[in-house]
Amino acid sequence: MAALNPRYRTLLAILALIILPGLVMPSTFYYRIGALVFISAVAVIGINLLMGYAGQVSLGHAGFFAIGGYACAILPVRYGIDPLLAALIGVVLAGLLAFAVGRPILRLRGHYLAVATLGLGLLIGLVLTNEVWLTGGPDGMQVPRASVFGVRLRSAEHWYWISGAVLFLAAWIAANLFDSPTGRALRALRDSLVAAEVMGIRAARYKLIVFVLSAVYAAVAGAMLALFNGLVTPDNASFLHSVELVTMVVIGGMGSLIGSIVGAAVLVILPQVLTVFHEYETLLLGVLIILFMLFLRQGIAPGIAALFKRRPA
Amino acid sequence: MGDLLQFAVSGLTVGAVYALVALGFTLIYNASEVVNFAQGEFVMLGGMGTVFFATLGFSLPVAALMAIVLAVIVGLMLHAFVIAPARGADAVTLIILTIGASLVIRGAVPIIYDKQFHKLPGFSGEESIRIAGASIQPQAFWVVGGMVLVVLALHLFLNHTRFGKAVIATSVSPLAAKLVGINTAFVVGFSFAISAGIGALAGILVTPVTLTSYDVGTILALKGFAAAVLGGIGNPVGAVLGGLLVGLLEALAAGLISSSYKDAAAFITIILVLLVMPNGLAGIKHIERV
Amino acid sequence: MKHLMQLTAGASLAVLAALAPATAAEIRIGSFVSATGPASFLGEPEEKTLKHYVEEINKAGGINGDTIKLVIYDDGGDANKARTFATRLVEEDKVVAVVGGSTTGTTMAAVPVFEDAQVPFISLAGAVVIVEPVKKFTFKTPHTDRMACEKIFDDMKKRGLTKIGMISGTDGFGKSMRDECVKVNARFGVEILAEETYGPRDSDMTAQLTNLKGKAGMQALINPGFGQGPAIVTRNAKQLGLNVPLYQSHGVASKSFIELAGAAAEGVRLPAAALLVADKLPDSDPQKKIALDYKTTYEKVTGQPVSTFGGHAYDGLQILVGAIKRAKSADPKKIRDEIEATKGFIGTAGIFNMTATDHMGLGLDAFRMLEIKNGDWTLADAK
């Protein structure tokens, strides 16, 4: 095991995490939970690229998530476009928006970037809530089901495997990015901006690439959720949703691929397990964030990996 | 004309609250480079705290005082248990930590008290005063007046007392301050306490106008933060001006353009200003530009 | 390594155990409400009502001797969570019927799950779209938002108020009621001169109201919305000296509105269930006993003023229990048939008569026009 390239090890582990539970799920409900975890994990990997590798923060990523989702509602319902094609268009739109907005915004750093992304997310949410003629207003819109080769994709089981496949692809791309020249440039940026610039790495260009990529990931996740659920609501773009996504990164481990899945799993599964304590959900979320950021800053996955490393193979 | 004046009055009233929130942000940021997302919760604690203590039987003035004390204690706990242990982590970590703290405070209140909306009576009655075609609630004067007093008091404190100068010294350079013997940890803790107190006071002043519930802190923090950034984060005068400006812009946008996008007014302006004037309106801190 | 494996195994078992449904044989009724979040105004009284009355019914011997097991979840006002809980209720908890769905958003997210699984679902949300077009397994107990508009416009017509302004909240309830109102106003000869909106979390509406005040010839104002927004609108209107008659919606049907709006609430009219004026109803009114019973019970058990939202949950539960009794079976399809056959059921919101094409069962007369006088609800005029 130790002889395998770490990148392959990670991808293999992810494959196992996707396939093994899928073979033993007792019912539709569990498939649904699994699909929800994978869908969130895709978005989380995107934010992880931004936060973990490039050291940026985005408090408005739910906005891109919602764009992916709403494209699957608006384009088929109002313009008769096939849902899967609509998903693609939505993802491209999110990327374009990220590109357009990213160029000026990414020149800011730290708190200013936080405010700008926050504002962007809120603005997207406002448009989705108010432009009823387009978006169906505060109660959202129905999303028609996608079909592939005549098979209507609507069951939780379908979506478990679809989102699992997409997750694996997303992880594979991210893992390859990490070791690519772009990835190395990003890590250099995060570690020392000045040194990186001195070496000729044009920070602005790489930051933009990551920002657009993370937006694309979020939009893909949003599109999957929309097609799975059959509906979208403006809540998909809410500040709370953005905070939840960031929390998944924090809990799972910044910069860790497996961590992205773990973080998503914790935040999706915990409310289901603790339904009796629903009153305490917000409180618990806050406490988790604080505990992890203070004591387990690398998150669960790298923390456990460190445990493995300490013992001789 | 009467209409514009009316918009301006409502805008300034709610803007005064944003100004106090932004001021709180600035104080903490200056002392410790932390952007405290839990700032809005102090405002909430002021209003809800007063309601809570009043329910327990205390008279309103006493309940209000106790609410301020409560907020100060929470502020100190925030510093001691969340910020201090983080020991100079990067900006992203600190922002996320304070978001977590705001969730804790916001999550605890409905458990301890309730999720309902509550009001407090106006300090000097509820009859509107008519001036030049605009109706002004008497409480609006309290809010704006309170803000002015706080700003003045803070100015006097920072510039004319020894401790105040220690606070300024810490914000300019914590290392240099330590070298001359200033207890910077104490200064940081103190700034958290003051910010909390100011926030709570703002909450008490404005609740007769806007009502209060466990949930009002979040949007206040977002807008107050935007206002602080607008004014140039780190500049107290800028924070106050930024807050008033955001309030005004909102009211004017709602009245003249479209009430649906009222919230957007604040954020669109912030984004535009940041792109054109990266240091905000009167910023002294330097934004790192790449 | 071994420790870690054991830990993981143990943790997974714990998770699975927590998720596993109970296995006793009883009648399982499911529910999902928004007890936390922006619609907790609706969900909290619903949750309290359901829990209390299920306990009461079980104490009195249950349904035909079987105990009811209430499986209730909190969706926090989130449609996605509502969908997940709906799936869980059907797949894991294997409920035979559901009463829940505090908001239109959460209801509509869950409807496809229940229709697919053929489990009867009584919604507690307002929008007319829930039962129009009629879906086989979906019912609802609250009056529709369209009925609210009609009742208000009818009253306006009687008072000769034909030119009005409208200010609505951009939340789901406010928006859908506003949409219904602009569809039906012409039928009553009422003209909407101007419209404004406000966000559900806004704390100041003076700008919007100032614009409305400026409209010449405006004779009345209608405010579709729920939560604290309407209270602020009412206060701001008084503050600005906007003295035209103000109509609120049934979204504010709870004492806290009067408390929050204070003196400004005087003279405000709204359509609401008879529940709010239970003690003022004439003894001959068939609803009086049920309404008064529920009001006293709720206020005693929770220590909070009664609201029509809890009342809708009461109606939904009782209609369901009645249907299960008549069906003499726990088969969801038979229960559905009996719900549809509900006739003459006296609830807090009115007298229900369901049919195959009407899955709500209330007529316009089930709504009473109330007016706030001296800080309390009163009947506006003899029905």
PDB file of N, CA, C and O in Angstrom, chain A residues 72 76 81-87 143-155 158-159 162 223-224 226-228 230:
ATOM      1  N   CYS A  72     -31.018  24.199 -14.590  1.00  0.00           N
ATOM      2  CA  CYS A  72     -31.756  22.962 -14.897  1.00  0.00           C
ATOM      3  C   CYS A  72     -33.250  23.156 -14.761  1.00  0.00           C
ATOM      4  O   CYS A  72     -34.039  22.312 -15.199  1.00  0.00           O
ATOM      5  N   PRO A  76     -35.074  24.227 -19.207  1.00  0.00           N
ATOM      6  CA  PRO A  76     -36.072  23.287 -19.719  1.00  0.00           C
ATOM      7  C   PRO A  76     -37.497  23.831 -19.628  1.00  0.00           C
ATOM      8  O   PRO A  76     -38.255  23.734 -20.589  1.00  0.00           O
ATOM      9  N   ILE A  81     -35.338  23.393 -23.259  1.00  0.00           N
ATOM     10  CA  ILE A  81     -34.048  22.743 -23.512  1.00  0.00           C
ATOM     11  C   ILE A  81     -33.954  21.456 -22.699  1.00  0.00           C
ATOM     12  O   ILE A  81     -34.475  21.356 -21.598  1.00  0.00           O
ATOM     13  N   ASP A  82     -33.280  20.462 -23.209  1.00  0.00           N
ATOM     14  CA  ASP A  82     -33.116  19.183 -22.521  1.00  0.00           C
ATOM     15  C   ASP A  82     -32.415  19.407 -21.173  1.00  0.00           C
ATOM     16  O   ASP A  82     -31.440  20.143 -21.091  1.00  0.00           O
ATOM     17  N   PRO A  83     -32.891  18.741 -20.109  1.00  0.00           N
ATOM     18  CA  PRO A  83     -32.327  18.996 -18.775  1.00  0.00           C
ATOM     19  C   PRO A  83     -30.817  18.780 -18.688  1.00  0.00           C
ATOM     20  O   PRO A  83     -30.126  19.563 -18.041  1.00  0.00           O
ATOM     21  N   LEU A  84     -30.291  17.744 -19.324  1.00  0.00           N
ATOM     22  CA  LEU A  84     -28.850  17.503 -19.198  1.00  0.00           C
ATOM     23  C   LEU A  84     -28.052  18.591 -19.905  1.00  0.00           C
ATOM     24  O   LEU A  84     -27.045  19.081 -19.406  1.00  0.00           O
ATOM     25  N   LEU A  85     -28.555  19.009 -21.063  1.00  0.00           N
ATOM     26  CA  LEU A  85     -27.894  20.101 -21.779  1.00  0.00           C
ATOM     27  C   LEU A  85     -27.978  21.372 -20.940  1.00  0.00           C
ATOM     28  O   LEU A  85     -27.022  22.142 -20.845  1.00  0.00           O
ATOM     29  N   ALA A  86     -29.152  21.551 -20.296  1.00  0.00           N
ATOM     30  CA  ALA A  86     -29.327  22.727 -19.450  1.00  0.00           C
ATOM     31  C   ALA A  86     -28.305  22.722 -18.330  1.00  0.00           C
ATOM     32  O   ALA A  86     -27.751  23.763 -17.968  1.00  0.00           O
ATOM     33  N   ALA A  87     -28.039  21.549 -17.768  1.00  0.00           N
ATOM     34  CA  ALA A  87     -27.048  21.444 -16.690  1.00  0.00           C
ATOM     35  C   ALA A  87     -25.694  21.918 -17.195  1.00  0.00           C
ATOM     36  O   ALA A  87     -24.996  22.686 -16.541  1.00  0.00           O
ATOM     37  N   VAL A 143     -38.139  21.071 -11.378  1.00  0.00           N
ATOM     38  CA  VAL A 143     -37.101  20.730 -12.348  1.00  0.00           C
ATOM     39  C   VAL A 143     -37.503  19.427 -13.031  1.00  0.00           C
ATOM     40  O   VAL A 143     -37.754  18.432 -12.361  1.00  0.00           O
ATOM     41  N   PRO A 144     -37.579  19.435 -14.355  1.00  0.00           N
ATOM     42  CA  PRO A 144     -37.971  18.193 -15.027  1.00  0.00           C
ATOM     43  C   PRO A 144     -36.859  17.147 -14.919  1.00  0.00           C
ATOM     44  O   PRO A 144     -35.695  17.482 -14.776  1.00  0.00           O
ATOM     45  N   ARG A 145     -37.269  15.897 -14.978  1.00  0.00           N
ATOM     46  CA  ARG A 145     -36.282  14.837 -14.818  1.00  0.00           C
ATOM     47  C   ARG A 145     -35.447  14.666 -16.069  1.00  0.00           C
ATOM     48  O   ARG A 145     -35.953  14.770 -17.171  1.00  0.00           O
ATOM     49  N   ALA A 146     -34.178  14.362 -15.879  1.00  0.00           N
ATOM     50  CA  ALA A 146     -33.314  14.104 -17.022  1.00  0.00           C
ATOM     51  C   ALA A 146     -33.480  12.659 -17.468  1.00  0.00           C
ATOM     52  O   ALA A 146     -33.807  11.784 -16.672  1.00  0.00           O
ATOM     53  N   SER A 147     -33.280  12.437 -18.761  1.00  0.00           N
ATOM     54  CA  SER A 147     -33.338  11.068 -19.279  1.00  0.00           C
ATOM     55  C   SER A 147     -32.079  10.774 -20.058  1.00  0.00           C
ATOM     56  O   SER A 147     -31.572  11.634 -20.770  1.00  0.00           O
ATOM     57  N   VAL A 148     -31.565   9.573 -19.909  1.00  0.00           N
ATOM     58  CA  VAL A 148     -30.397   9.147 -20.684  1.00  0.00           C
ATOM     59  C   VAL A 148     -30.761   7.843 -21.381  1.00  0.00           C
ATOM     60  O   VAL A 148     -31.134   6.873 -20.725  1.00  0.00           O
ATOM     61  N   PHE A 149     -30.652   7.840 -22.669  1.00  0.00           N
ATOM     62  CA  PHE A 149     -31.024   6.647 -23.450  1.00  0.00           C
ATOM     63  C   PHE A 149     -32.409   6.149 -23.058  1.00  0.00           C
ATOM     64  O   PHE A 149     -32.626   4.967 -22.860  1.00  0.00           O
ATOM     65  N   GLY A 150     -33.335   7.087 -22.900  1.00  0.00           N
ATOM     66  CA  GLY A 150     -34.706   6.710 -22.613  1.00  0.00           C
ATOM     67  C   GLY A 150     -34.974   6.323 -21.174  1.00  0.00           C
ATOM     68  O   GLY A 150     -36.122   6.077 -20.800  1.00  0.00           O
ATOM     69  N   VAL A 151     -33.938   6.283 -20.333  1.00  0.00           N
ATOM     70  CA  VAL A 151     -34.189   5.940 -18.929  1.00  0.00           C
ATOM     71  C   VAL A 151     -34.332   7.222 -18.125  1.00  0.00           C
ATOM     72  O   VAL A 151     -33.424   8.056 -18.114  1.00  0.00           O
ATOM     73  N   ARG A 152     -35.478   7.351 -17.451  1.00  0.00           N
ATOM     74  CA  ARG A 152     -35.678   8.560 -16.655  1.00  0.00           C
ATOM     75  C   ARG A 152     -34.881   8.444 -15.362  1.00  0.00           C
ATOM     76  O   ARG A 152     -35.000   7.463 -14.636  1.00  0.00           O
ATOM     77  N   LEU A 153     -34.071   9.437 -15.096  1.00  0.00           N
ATOM     78  CA  LEU A 153     -33.206   9.369 -13.932  1.00  0.00           C
ATOM     79  C   LEU A 153     -33.901   9.965 -12.728  1.00  0.00           C
ATOM     80  O   LEU A 153     -33.824  11.165 -12.488  1.00  0.00           O
ATOM     81  N   ARG A 154     -34.639   9.162 -11.974  1.00  0.00           N
ATOM     82  CA  ARG A 154     -35.303   9.804 -10.858  1.00  0.00           C
ATOM     83  C   ARG A 154     -35.103   9.104  -9.528  1.00  0.00           C
ATOM     84  O   ARG A 154     -35.341   9.662  -8.493  1.00  0.00           O
ATOM     85  N   SER A 155     -34.684   7.851  -9.515  1.00  0.00           N
ATOM     86  CA  SER A 155     -34.615   7.177  -8.221  1.00  0.00           C
ATOM     87  C   SER A 155     -33.335   7.522  -7.494  1.00  0.00           C
ATOM     88  O   SER A 155     -32.329   7.881  -8.089  1.00  0.00           O
ATOM     89  N   HIS A 158     -30.330   5.547  -8.733  1.00  0.00           N
ATOM     90  CA  HIS A 158     -29.692   6.114  -9.918  1.00  0.00           C
ATOM     91  C   HIS A 158     -28.717   7.188  -9.505  1.00  0.00           C
ATOM     92  O   HIS A 158     -27.555   7.208  -9.906  1.00  0.00           O
ATOM     93  N   TRP A 159     -29.236   8.127  -8.702  1.00  0.00           N
ATOM     94  CA  TRP A 159     -28.444   9.304  -8.392  1.00  0.00           C
ATOM     95  C   TRP A 159     -27.292   8.999  -7.477  1.00  0.00           C
ATOM     96  O   TRP A 159     -26.284   9.697  -7.474  1.00  0.00           O
ATOM     97  N   ILE A 162     -24.737   7.954 -10.033  1.00  0.00           N
ATOM     98  CA  ILE A 162     -24.347   9.079 -10.898  1.00  0.00           C
ATOM     99  C   ILE A 162     -23.470  10.059 -10.121  1.00  0.00           C
ATOM    100  O   ILE A 162     -22.392  10.462 -10.565  1.00  0.00           O
ATOM    101  N   ALA A 223     -26.399  21.455 -10.027  1.00  0.00           N
ATOM    102  CA  ALA A 223     -27.199  20.868 -11.099  1.00  0.00           C
ATOM    103  C   ALA A 223     -27.638  19.460 -10.708  1.00  0.00           C
ATOM    104  O   ALA A 223     -28.791  19.074 -10.910  1.00  0.00           O
ATOM    105  N   MET A 224     -26.715  18.697 -10.126  1.00  0.00           N
ATOM    106  CA  MET A 224     -27.072  17.327  -9.729  1.00  0.00           C
ATOM    107  C   MET A 224     -28.184  17.337  -8.703  1.00  0.00           C
ATOM    108  O   MET A 224     -29.154  16.571  -8.799  1.00  0.00           O
ATOM    109  N   ALA A 226     -30.434  19.574  -8.206  1.00  0.00           N
ATOM    110  CA  ALA A 226     -31.690  19.998  -8.824  1.00  0.00           C
ATOM    111  C   ALA A 226     -32.335  18.848  -9.588  1.00  0.00           C
ATOM    112  O   ALA A 226     -33.531  18.585  -9.451  1.00  0.00           O
ATOM    113  N   LEU A 227     -31.543  18.157 -10.373  1.00  0.00           N
ATOM    114  CA  LEU A 227     -32.100  17.067 -11.186  1.00  0.00           C
ATOM    115  C   LEU A 227     -32.546  15.907 -10.302  1.00  0.00           C
ATOM    116  O   LEU A 227     -33.521  15.222 -10.601  1.00  0.00           O
ATOM    117  N   PHE A 228     -31.855  15.710  -9.202  1.00  0.00           N
ATOM    118  CA  PHE A 228     -32.204  14.640  -8.277  1.00  0.00           C
ATOM    119  C   PHE A 228     -33.506  14.959  -7.547  1.00  0.00           C
ATOM    120  O   PHE A 228     -34.426  14.169  -7.471  1.00  0.00           O
ATOM    121  N   GLY A 230     -35.736  17.324  -8.230  1.00  0.00           N
ATOM    122  CA  GLY A 230     -36.867  17.742  -9.037  1.00  0.00           C
ATOM    123  C   GLY A 230     -37.334  19.137  -8.674  1.00  0.00           C
ATOM    124  O   GLY A 230     -38.379  19.581  -9.132  1.00  0.00           O
TER     125      GLY A 230
END
